[in-house]
């Protein structure tokens, strides 16, 4: 099954969608959740899991080792993109200390900012690009990457190995503008793209659907504003797929139709 990237503006509900989707799929299929966000720490809590023993960046020798490899690749004559993994990498090939499996759902962290003045997050972006490109999944395995806010990761090329880009749209005009931008970037990279509305009610859903239709942007599903979700998040409790069962089932059907 596909490798998905979930993106959107800050606080729109990317990690929430990743979690609800992983919980829905994890009832019957294997799902690797890849946390590519170098700042936020809450994804594991939403999943109800502990973080893995170490980040993927740590397993590759740490940030400075990755940075060296990245710089060396940029200095090559044909400026090859840095690669950290073998071709046809399977989920089973990932270092066991880097994935915490709980039943069918596993979580992996690319790496987090750990120290002040430690420099930019380019090494994390480079690892993510390489991982998504080399990971091979079979028919009952999914990879879902949660990203940091905005579209910087599009510039870092993490789309390369992805099959589908899902953008979360909250009830803001900024989200609509960002979706227009992201759709163009996804098209440029020849990637499938659609959006999921989040935190909507009847009126805001109708307005967003109109604004997005005017821009030729396809809406795959809509998640209503839910006090179950915000309440759980407020105290670090995990999310349950049943909180948005219909929207998630609709979304899974749509992804399967588009990607099979
Ligand atoms: N459908 C929803 N109903 C109510 N609250 C929601 C909903 N979706 C998300 N939230 C709340 O919105 C806040 C942000 O959600 P989340 O952390 O998933 O966003 P994000 O896009 O991952 O944020 P960031 O850009 O910081 O990574 C959280 O408090 C979450 O509980
Ligand atoms: Mg997040």
XYZ file of N, CA and C and ligand atoms in Angstrom:
812
model
N 0.848 -1.190 0.000
C 0.000 0.000 0.000
C 0.891 1.251 0.000
N 0.284 2.434 -0.032
C 1.101 3.626 -0.301
C 1.940 4.127 0.866
N 2.898 4.971 0.482
C 3.639 5.767 1.456
C 3.028 7.170 1.385
N 2.478 7.614 2.503
C 1.752 8.883 2.543
C 2.545 9.942 3.281
N 2.414 11.177 2.834
C 2.944 12.306 3.593
C 1.763 13.170 4.016
N 1.693 13.488 5.296
C 0.616 14.349 5.785
C 1.213 15.712 6.108
N 0.664 16.744 5.464
C 1.224 18.091 5.666
C 0.108 19.100 5.921
N 0.504 20.329 6.184
C -0.486 21.388 6.449
C 0.113 22.460 7.326
N -0.679 23.508 7.556
C -0.131 24.610 8.345
C -0.059 24.239 9.839
N 0.608 25.059 10.605
C 0.819 24.771 12.023
C -0.502 24.590 12.768
N -0.613 23.499 13.503
C -1.763 23.280 14.373
C -3.040 22.864 13.663
N -2.975 22.582 12.351
C -4.207 22.264 11.594
C -4.748 20.878 11.951
N -3.862 19.997 12.483
C -4.324 18.649 12.844
C -3.587 17.540 12.105
N -2.388 17.805 11.669
C -1.589 16.777 10.951
C -1.379 15.540 11.819
N -0.861 15.758 13.034
C -0.554 14.622 13.911
C -1.842 13.895 14.321
N -2.909 14.648 14.475
C -4.211 14.043 14.804
C -4.661 13.126 13.672
N -4.566 13.620 12.437
C -4.986 12.801 11.292
C -4.091 11.565 11.149
N -2.787 11.756 11.298
C -1.848 10.624 11.201
C -2.249 9.556 12.211
N -2.554 9.983 13.430
C -2.905 9.039 14.496
C -4.220 8.317 14.206
N -5.253 9.069 13.817
C -6.560 8.443 13.553
C -6.459 7.459 12.384
N -5.683 7.852 11.376
C -5.501 6.985 10.209
C -4.727 5.717 10.599
N -3.660 5.890 11.368
C -2.853 4.730 11.789
C -3.688 3.786 12.644
N -4.498 4.350 13.531
C -5.346 3.511 14.401
C -6.390 2.755 13.571
N -6.941 3.426 12.556
C -7.947 2.780 11.696
C -7.312 1.649 10.900
N -6.200 1.937 10.250
C -5.537 0.941 9.404
C -4.943 -0.185 10.238
N -4.440 0.180 11.427
C -3.733 -0.771 12.276
C -4.616 -1.887 12.795
N -5.926 -1.748 12.621
C -6.829 -2.825 13.038
C -6.638 -4.043 12.142
N -6.135 -3.839 10.917
C -5.999 -4.993 10.003
C -4.690 -5.051 9.233
N -3.946 -3.925 9.198
C -2.721 -3.925 8.400
C -1.570 -3.301 9.177
N -0.366 -3.528 8.672
C 0.821 -3.027 9.359
C 1.067 -1.567 8.965
N 1.281 -0.708 9.946
C 1.451 0.718 9.657
C 2.707 1.247 10.357
N 3.610 1.822 9.589
C 4.743 2.512 10.209
C 4.462 4.008 10.179
N 4.413 4.618 11.367
C 4.248 6.065 11.468
C 5.643 6.682 11.588
N 5.960 7.553 10.644
C 7.286 8.189 10.658
C 7.126 9.631 11.125
N 7.721 9.930 12.269
C 7.648 11.276 12.817
C 8.828 12.077 12.262
N 8.539 12.932 11.271
C 9.626 13.703 10.648
C 9.715 15.106 11.238
N 8.821 15.412 12.185
C 8.787 16.755 12.772
C 9.923 16.883 13.782
N 10.869 17.788 13.496
C 12.059 17.867 14.359
C 11.799 18.573 15.690
N 10.611 19.173 15.848
C 10.330 19.906 17.084
C 9.311 19.214 17.983
N 8.107 18.971 17.460
C 7.003 18.518 18.312
C 7.237 17.125 18.899
N 6.743 16.936 20.126
C 7.036 15.701 20.853
C 5.800 14.837 21.101
N 4.607 15.356 20.723
C 3.364 14.737 21.213
C 2.793 13.584 20.406
N 3.379 13.260 19.255
C 2.766 12.243 18.390
C 2.616 10.886 19.089
N 3.659 10.475 19.819
C 3.592 9.165 20.506
C 2.457 9.131 21.516
N 2.277 10.239 22.216
C 1.177 10.311 23.200
C -0.159 10.123 22.503
N -0.338 10.775 21.348
C -1.599 10.634 20.615
C -1.814 9.180 20.204
N -0.703 8.518 19.820
C -0.793 7.118 19.404
C -0.963 6.177 20.597
N -0.661 6.695 21.790
C -0.705 5.848 22.988
C 0.487 4.910 23.042
N 1.611 5.353 22.485
C 2.822 4.522 22.453
C 3.997 5.260 23.095
N 5.003 4.479 23.455
C 6.255 5.092 23.888
C 7.115 5.360 22.660
N 7.990 6.378 22.732
C 8.904 6.583 21.606
C 9.908 5.440 21.510
N 10.488 5.229 20.340
C 11.512 4.178 20.212
C 12.732 4.521 21.061
N 13.553 3.510 21.271
C 14.775 3.697 22.071
C 15.665 4.801 21.504
N 15.806 4.839 20.195
C 16.652 5.879 19.590
C 16.069 6.355 18.269
N 16.474 7.568 17.898
C 16.006 8.110 16.618
C 16.811 7.482 15.487
N 16.279 7.619 14.272
C 16.997 7.081 13.120
C 18.315 7.846 12.937
N 18.258 9.145 13.232
C 19.483 9.954 13.102
C 20.562 9.450 14.074
N 20.175 9.110 15.287
C 21.149 8.585 16.259
C 21.739 7.273 15.757
N 20.898 6.439 15.142
C 21.399 5.142 14.661
C 22.355 5.306 13.484
N 22.294 6.485 12.834
C 23.200 6.746 11.711
C 24.461 7.486 12.169
N 24.652 7.574 13.491
C 25.874 8.185 14.023
C 25.675 9.577 14.571
N 24.434 10.083 14.546
C 24.157 11.399 15.106
C 24.183 12.487 14.042
N 23.797 13.678 14.481
C 23.599 14.769 13.527
C 24.875 15.154 12.786
N 26.005 15.192 13.488
C 27.226 15.656 12.806
C 27.679 14.645 11.748
N 27.511 13.350 12.024
C 27.883 12.327 11.024
C 26.992 12.449 9.785
N 25.702 12.671 10.027
C 24.768 12.798 8.902
C 25.083 14.066 8.101
N 25.392 15.131 8.859
C 25.710 16.417 8.219
C 26.937 16.282 7.299
N 27.946 15.548 7.782
C 29.174 15.343 6.990
C 28.832 14.644 5.679
N 28.017 13.598 5.774
C 27.646 12.833 4.580
C 26.838 13.707 3.618
N 25.973 14.520 4.192
C 25.141 15.410 3.386
C 26.009 16.423 2.641
N 26.970 17.021 3.368
C 27.859 18.009 2.743
C 28.700 17.363 1.644
N 29.188 16.159 1.931
C 30.015 15.455 0.937
C 29.208 15.207 -0.335
N 27.931 14.850 -0.161
C 27.104 14.568 -1.348
C 26.875 15.849 -2.149
N 26.746 16.971 -1.451
C 26.513 18.245 -2.150
C 27.755 18.686 -2.920
N 28.935 18.255 -2.422
C 30.183 18.678 -3.072
C 30.562 17.797 -4.263
N 29.848 16.671 -4.424
C 30.137 15.812 -5.582
C 29.827 16.563 -6.871
N 30.505 16.167 -7.929
C 30.369 16.873 -9.210
C 28.907 16.951 -9.677
N 28.211 15.807 -9.615
C 26.817 15.821 -10.079
C 25.835 16.049 -8.928
N 26.365 16.469 -7.766
C 25.559 16.811 -6.591
C 24.469 15.772 -6.287
N 24.895 14.502 -6.197
C 23.979 13.389 -5.868
C 23.318 13.627 -4.519
N 22.059 13.228 -4.389
C 21.393 13.336 -3.096
C 21.986 12.284 -2.138
N 22.169 12.679 -0.876
C 22.754 11.738 0.094
C 21.808 10.555 0.312
N 22.392 9.369 0.461
C 21.589 8.183 0.702
C 22.132 7.452 1.930
N 21.246 7.050 2.828
C 21.697 6.439 4.082
C 21.261 4.985 4.203
N 20.493 4.504 3.218
C 19.903 3.163 3.346
C 20.116 2.360 2.069
N 20.045 1.043 2.222
C 20.167 0.200 1.028
C 18.888 0.293 0.188
N 19.006 -0.112 -1.061
C 17.829 -0.131 -1.927
C 16.862 -1.219 -1.456
N 15.624 -1.098 -1.804
C 14.579 -2.076 -1.444
C 14.556 -2.368 0.058
N 14.685 -1.329 0.835
C 14.652 -1.461 2.295
C 13.247 -1.910 2.719
N 13.170 -2.936 3.578
C 11.835 -3.360 4.039
C 11.635 -2.877 5.476
N 10.414 -2.952 5.964
C 10.149 -2.532 7.352
C 10.996 -3.373 8.313
N 11.178 -4.647 7.971
C 11.940 -5.550 8.848
C 13.432 -5.181 8.891
N 13.923 -4.459 7.870
C 15.342 -4.078 7.850
C 15.651 -2.898 8.776
N 14.625 -2.179 9.206
C 14.882 -0.985 10.041
C 15.449 -1.425 11.392
N 16.439 -0.691 11.926
C 17.019 -1.102 13.216
C 15.926 -1.213 14.289
N 15.921 -2.318 15.018
C 14.808 -2.541 15.947
C 14.744 -1.469 17.041
N 15.892 -0.875 17.395
C 15.873 0.168 18.430
C 15.200 1.449 17.929
N 15.006 1.533 16.606
C 14.441 2.765 16.032
C 12.945 2.704 15.780
N 12.348 1.520 15.958
C 10.892 1.412 15.744
C 10.266 0.774 16.967
N 9.289 1.440 17.513
C 8.557 0.843 18.626
C 7.230 0.297 18.103
N 7.152 -1.028 17.967
C 5.918 -1.656 17.472
C 4.988 -1.951 18.633
N 3.724 -1.579 18.451
C 2.697 -1.941 19.420
C 1.591 -2.580 18.592
N 1.554 -3.896 18.556
C 0.651 -4.576 17.641
C 1.065 -4.278 16.217
N 0.122 -3.821 15.406
C 0.387 -3.598 13.978
C 0.920 -2.185 13.699
N 0.943 -1.315 14.719
C 1.373 0.070 14.484
C 2.727 0.319 15.130
N 3.657 0.791 14.319
C 4.978 1.115 14.853
C 5.273 2.584 14.669
N 6.080 3.161 15.566
C 6.483 4.554 15.357
C 7.992 4.695 15.331
N 8.427 5.582 14.458
C 9.856 5.828 14.245
C 10.059 7.345 14.240
N 11.135 7.785 14.886
C 11.453 9.213 14.880
C 12.689 9.461 14.030
N 12.612 10.427 13.135
C 13.806 10.757 12.352
C 14.859 11.378 13.272
N 14.470 12.358 14.060
C 15.407 13.020 14.977
C 14.788 14.312 15.473
N 15.196 14.739 16.645
C 14.642 15.967 17.225
C 15.775 16.957 17.475
N 15.419 18.243 17.509
C 16.388 19.259 17.935
C 16.637 19.035 19.435
N 17.898 18.829 19.809
C 18.217 18.482 21.205
C 18.958 19.595 21.943
N 19.684 20.453 21.213
C 20.529 21.454 21.880
C 20.332 22.825 21.242
N 20.451 23.866 22.070
C 20.395 25.207 21.493
C 21.648 25.399 20.627
N 21.528 26.195 19.589
C 22.637 26.497 18.659
C 23.140 25.269 17.897
N 22.332 24.204 17.803
C 22.864 23.003 17.135
C 22.802 23.081 15.610
N 22.195 24.127 15.082
C 22.162 24.288 13.620
C 20.830 23.851 13.027
N 20.767 23.915 11.698
C 19.484 23.728 11.016
C 19.060 22.249 10.996
N 17.852 22.033 10.502
C 17.284 20.672 10.499
C 17.489 19.968 9.154
N 18.383 20.503 8.312
C 18.592 19.866 6.990
C 18.934 18.380 7.092
N 19.790 17.944 8.059
C 20.094 16.506 8.136
C 18.840 15.661 8.325
N 17.880 16.142 9.136
C 16.646 15.380 9.342
C 15.876 15.269 8.016
N 15.822 16.368 7.269
C 15.117 16.352 5.978
C 15.777 15.387 5.010
N 17.106 15.369 5.044
C 17.848 14.503 4.132
C 17.604 13.024 4.474
N 17.583 12.689 5.758
C 17.307 11.299 6.176
C 15.881 10.906 5.759
N 14.935 11.812 5.990
C 13.534 11.516 5.648
C 13.392 11.240 4.157
N 14.017 12.101 3.347
C 13.935 11.909 1.887
C 14.463 10.532 1.489
N 15.643 10.197 2.043
C 16.286 8.933 1.699
C 15.454 7.737 2.197
N 14.933 7.835 3.418
C 14.139 6.730 3.982
C 12.884 6.462 3.143
N 12.135 7.523 2.849
C 10.888 7.332 2.102
C 11.165 6.822 0.691
N 12.298 7.238 0.144
C 12.642 6.787 -1.208
C 12.982 5.289 -1.213
N 13.754 4.845 -0.239
C 14.237 3.454 -0.275
C 13.253 2.442 0.320
N 12.378 2.893 1.216
C 11.449 1.933 1.847
C 10.512 1.306 0.813
N 10.455 -0.003 0.803
C 9.537 -0.727 -0.083
C 8.471 -1.346 0.799
N 7.216 -1.098 0.488
C 6.152 -1.693 1.298
C 5.339 -2.666 0.452
N 4.811 -3.707 1.098
C 3.988 -4.636 0.324
C 2.509 -4.270 0.464
N 1.647 -5.147 -0.039
C 0.222 -4.814 -0.151
C -0.511 -4.552 1.154
N -0.014 -5.138 2.259
C -0.705 -4.848 3.525
C 0.181 -4.086 4.510
N 1.058 -3.254 3.960
C 1.881 -2.378 4.804
C 1.701 -0.926 4.351
N 1.656 -0.051 5.330
C 1.494 1.378 5.046
C 2.615 2.148 5.738
N 2.995 3.261 5.124
C 3.913 4.198 5.787
C 3.218 5.555 5.793
N 3.133 6.155 6.972
C 2.497 7.480 7.070
C 3.488 8.432 7.728
N 3.879 9.470 7.010
C 4.851 10.427 7.555
C 4.145 11.689 8.034
N 4.369 12.015 9.296
C 3.854 13.253 9.882
C 4.944 14.314 9.692
N 4.564 15.491 9.229
C 5.591 16.507 8.928
C 5.435 17.742 9.814
N 6.463 18.581 9.764
C 6.352 19.857 10.477
C 5.507 20.809 9.631
N 5.081 21.920 10.247
C 4.164 22.844 9.571
C 4.792 23.497 8.349
N 3.930 23.806 7.379
C 4.369 24.565 6.206
C 4.801 23.688 5.054
N 5.570 24.271 4.136
C 5.943 23.515 2.928
C 7.460 23.401 2.750
N 8.209 23.648 3.813
C 9.667 23.572 3.679
C 10.118 22.180 3.234
N 9.422 21.143 3.767
C 9.814 19.770 3.424
C 9.617 19.461 1.942
N 8.714 20.225 1.278
C 8.564 20.035 -0.171
C 9.887 20.434 -0.832
N 10.450 21.553 -0.359
C 11.729 22.024 -0.899
C 12.855 21.048 -0.610
N 12.775 20.354 0.500
C 13.832 19.393 0.858
C 13.718 18.088 0.069
N 12.650 17.955 -0.689
C 12.526 16.794 -1.588
C 12.014 15.538 -0.921
N 11.351 15.647 0.241
C 10.910 14.405 0.894
C 9.756 13.745 0.134
N 9.181 14.485 -0.825
C 8.089 13.927 -1.640
C 8.552 12.804 -2.558
N 9.824 12.811 -2.872
C 10.365 11.925 -3.907
C 9.863 10.473 -3.787
N 9.926 9.931 -2.552
C 9.562 8.520 -2.386
C 8.109 8.310 -2.002
N 7.341 9.383 -1.898
C 5.951 9.243 -1.448
C 5.021 8.952 -2.619
N 3.913 8.254 -2.331
C 2.928 7.966 -3.378
C 1.795 8.981 -3.361
N 1.567 9.562 -2.197
C 0.402 10.449 -2.055
C 0.691 11.505 -0.993
N 0.275 12.742 -1.282
C 0.401 13.828 -0.308
C -1.003 14.183 0.169
N -1.204 14.105 1.483
C -2.483 14.509 2.076
C -2.261 15.815 2.795
N -3.063 16.810 2.484
C -2.914 18.078 3.213
C -4.123 18.299 4.103
N -3.857 18.643 5.354
C -4.942 18.907 6.301
C -5.287 20.395 6.231
N -6.598 20.668 6.107
C -7.087 22.041 5.971
C -7.931 22.372 7.185
N -7.479 23.314 8.003
C -8.334 23.745 9.115
C -9.185 24.928 8.648
N -9.957 25.489 9.542
C -10.919 26.507 9.113
C -10.245 27.876 9.021
N -9.332 28.021 8.072
C -8.641 29.300 7.890
C -8.351 29.537 6.414
N -8.308 30.798 6.044
C -7.986 31.135 4.656
C -6.528 30.794 4.363
N -5.687 30.901 5.409
C -4.266 30.547 5.253
C -4.128 29.097 4.756
N -4.953 28.205 5.297
C -4.923 26.798 4.869
C -5.287 26.663 3.398
N -6.266 27.460 2.960
C -6.689 27.392 1.554
C -5.540 27.847 0.655
N -4.907 28.948 1.043
C -3.777 29.456 0.243
C -2.631 28.449 0.218
N -2.366 27.845 1.378
C -1.266 26.869 1.459
C -1.582 25.626 0.607
N -2.869 25.268 0.568
C -3.269 24.099 -0.238
C -3.028 24.365 -1.720
N -3.300 25.599 -2.134
C -3.089 25.963 -3.539
C -1.597 25.829 -3.885
N -0.776 26.316 -2.956
C 0.679 26.239 -3.138
C 1.136 24.774 -3.175
N 0.668 23.996 -2.190
C 1.108 22.597 -2.073
C 0.649 21.768 -3.260
N -0.548 22.049 -3.760
C -1.052 21.308 -4.927
C -0.096 21.514 -6.104
N 0.328 22.771 -6.294
C 1.267 23.075 -7.384
C 2.586 22.344 -7.191
N 3.083 22.334 -5.948
C 4.375 21.671 -5.671
C 4.249 20.159 -5.880
N 3.113 19.594 -5.458
C 2.907 18.146 -5.625
C 2.820 17.803 -7.114
N 2.120 18.646 -7.874
C 2.003 18.394 -9.323
C 3.377 18.445 -9.994
N 4.164 19.426 -9.558
C 5.513 19.559 -10.124
C 6.324 18.278 -9.883
N 6.072 17.629 -8.727
C 6.800 16.401 -8.386
C 6.052 15.150 -8.879
N 4.955 15.347 -9.655
C 4.142 14.240 -10.193
C 3.608 13.330 -9.089
N 3.127 13.947 -8.011
C 2.575 13.172 -6.896
C 1.070 13.394 -6.778
N 0.367 12.329 -6.362
C -1.075 12.454 -6.118
C -1.275 13.349 -4.899
N -2.355 14.127 -4.921
C -2.571 15.113 -3.860
C -4.064 15.325 -3.639
N -4.500 15.289 -2.391
C -5.831 15.816 -2.067
C -5.841 16.287 -0.619
N -6.924 16.943 -0.233
C -6.940 17.528 1.109
C -8.009 16.866 1.985
N -7.811 16.984 3.295
C -8.775 16.514 4.293
C -9.142 17.725 5.148
N -10.423 18.005 5.238
C -10.858 19.136 6.071
C -10.846 18.704 7.531
N -10.480 19.634 8.409
C -10.456 19.282 9.841
C -11.033 20.408 10.687
N -11.607 20.033 11.812
C -12.203 20.949 12.796
C -13.383 21.722 12.192
N -14.114 21.090 11.261
C -15.199 21.814 10.599
C -16.541 21.575 11.270
N -17.484 22.507 11.017
C -18.900 22.250 11.272
C -19.593 22.407 9.922
N -20.899 22.336 9.916
C -21.617 22.351 8.629
C -21.281 23.587 7.805
N -21.298 24.752 8.465
C -21.109 26.006 7.731
C -19.667 26.153 7.235
N -18.706 25.865 8.113
C -17.296 26.041 7.691
C -16.925 24.998 6.631
N -17.500 23.805 6.721
C -17.217 22.788 5.705
C -17.712 23.255 4.332
N -18.917 23.825 4.292
C -19.474 24.282 3.006
C -18.603 25.396 2.424
N -18.175 26.320 3.269
C -17.345 27.436 2.781
C -16.008 26.923 2.248
N -15.384 26.040 3.021
C -14.080 25.513 2.582
C -14.208 24.724 1.283
N -15.266 23.918 1.175
C -15.450 23.123 -0.057
C -15.582 24.057 -1.268
N -16.297 25.177 -1.081
C -16.469 26.133 -2.187
C -15.129 26.758 -2.574
N -14.393 27.239 -1.552
C -13.093 27.899 -1.812
C -12.137 26.932 -2.509
N -12.141 25.680 -2.066
C -11.198 24.700 -2.626
C -11.623 24.277 -4.034
N -12.940 24.128 -4.236
C -13.426 23.762 -5.575
C -13.051 24.850 -6.581
N -13.157 26.117 -6.170
C -12.773 27.237 -7.050
C -11.325 27.115 -7.503
N -10.515 26.425 -6.697
C -9.083 26.290 -7.007
C -8.736 24.905 -7.569
N -9.774 24.140 -7.847
C -9.542 22.809 -8.425
C -8.895 21.834 -7.457
N -9.154 22.029 -6.159
C -8.528 21.160 -5.143
C -9.552 20.133 -4.644
N -9.169 18.870 -4.702
C -10.072 17.780 -4.344
C -10.104 17.553 -2.826
N -11.308 17.403 -2.283
C -11.462 17.119 -0.850
C -11.753 15.620 -0.680
N -10.929 14.947 0.121
C -11.075 13.492 0.285
C -11.983 13.100 1.419
N -12.018 13.916 2.466
C -12.826 13.583 3.633
C -12.886 14.812 4.551
N -13.791 14.772 5.503
C -13.892 15.897 6.441
C -14.031 15.367 7.867
N -13.282 15.977 8.763
C -13.337 15.593 10.182
C -13.956 16.765 10.937
N -15.003 16.497 11.693
C -15.654 17.612 12.386
C -14.883 18.012 13.641
N -15.168 19.204 14.103
C -14.550 19.636 15.366
C -15.072 18.723 16.465
N -14.160 18.196 17.258
C -14.575 17.192 18.235
C -13.950 17.467 19.600
N -14.811 17.580 20.612
C -14.280 17.825 21.954
C -13.611 16.552 22.501
N -13.929 15.387 21.943
C -13.233 14.150 22.342
C -11.748 14.254 21.964
N -11.509 14.770 20.743
C -10.120 14.882 20.272
C -9.373 15.941 21.074
N -9.938 17.145 21.164
C -9.208 18.217 21.866
C -9.062 17.885 23.349
N -10.095 17.250 23.929
C -10.035 16.887 25.354
C -8.939 15.873 25.636
N -8.818 14.873 24.764
C -7.770 13.856 24.946
C -6.397 14.509 24.813
N -6.281 15.375 23.811
C -4.989 16.004 23.551
C -4.549 16.915 24.697
N -5.510 17.545 25.330
C -5.200 18.496 26.400
C -4.436 17.842 27.549
N -4.718 16.565 27.797
C -4.080 15.889 28.932
C -3.149 14.751 28.494
N -2.822 14.719 27.204
C -1.868 13.712 26.715
C -2.427 12.311 26.626
N -3.763 12.204 26.459
C -4.348 10.870 26.275
C -4.318 10.473 24.798
N -4.383 9.158 24.559
C -4.318 8.680 23.175
C -5.661 8.900 22.470
N -5.610 8.875 21.139
C -6.823 9.025 20.330
C -7.293 7.654 19.861
N -8.585 7.545 19.710
C -9.195 6.295 19.283
C -9.817 6.513 17.903
N -9.639 5.531 17.015
C -10.182 5.664 15.651
C -11.693 5.876 15.688
N -12.360 5.341 16.731
C -13.817 5.487 16.801
C -14.259 6.926 16.997
N -13.315 7.799 17.387
C -13.681 9.207 17.556
C -14.161 9.812 16.228
N -13.671 9.271 15.104
C -14.074 9.794 13.781
C -14.198 8.634 12.799
N -14.882 7.589 13.197
C -14.925 6.343 12.429
C -15.370 6.539 10.972
N -16.490 7.260 10.752
C -17.018 7.388 9.377
C -16.050 8.133 8.479
N -15.503 9.240 8.999
C -14.565 10.039 8.184
C -13.332 9.229 7.846
N -12.856 8.439 8.812
C -11.635 7.654 8.579
C -11.896 6.527 7.574
N -13.048 5.842 7.707
C -13.361 4.769 6.754
C -13.458 5.336 5.336
N -14.079 6.509 5.234
C -14.224 7.153 3.918
C -12.838 7.497 3.363
N -11.985 7.991 4.241
C -10.639 8.392 3.811
C -9.818 7.179 3.357
N -9.896 6.100 4.127
C -9.140 4.889 3.764
C -9.616 4.373 2.396
N -10.945 4.333 2.189
C -11.486 3.882 0.893
C -10.930 4.713 -0.241
N -10.918 6.007 -0.010
C -10.447 6.942 -1.051
C -8.969 6.693 -1.375
N -8.160 6.520 -0.335
C -6.716 6.301 -0.551
C -6.501 4.987 -1.295
N -7.216 3.961 -0.859
C -7.045 2.640 -1.487
C -7.427 2.709 -2.968
N -8.523 3.390 -3.262
C -8.965 3.506 -4.666
C -7.925 4.244 -5.502
N -7.366 5.299 -4.908
C -6.415 6.152 -5.646
C -5.064 5.485 -5.848
N -4.676 4.647 -4.889
C -3.294 4.131 -4.901
C -3.173 2.674 -5.318
N -4.318 1.975 -5.550
C -4.104 0.581 -5.937
C -4.231 0.400 -7.446
N -11.043 17.526 14.740
C -10.567 18.151 15.814
N -11.405 18.620 16.761
C -10.958 19.287 17.845
N -9.665 19.546 18.079
C -8.779 19.113 17.172
C -9.170 18.399 15.990
N -8.051 18.097 15.287
C -7.024 18.584 15.989
N -7.443 19.200 17.113
C -6.617 19.877 18.118
O -5.822 20.859 17.472
C -4.554 20.938 18.090
C -3.461 20.718 17.054
O -3.570 19.406 16.552
P -2.295 18.630 16.013
O -1.216 18.624 17.020
O -2.766 17.357 15.446
O -1.873 19.633 14.831
P -0.527 19.631 13.977
O -0.917 20.130 12.639
O 0.115 18.311 14.060
O 0.331 20.718 14.758
P 1.885 21.074 14.491
O 1.907 21.963 13.281
O 2.264 21.807 15.745
O 2.606 19.782 14.278
C -4.529 19.860 19.187
O -4.866 20.479 20.402
C -5.625 18.909 18.754
O -6.220 18.204 19.821
Mg 2.103 17.793 14.589
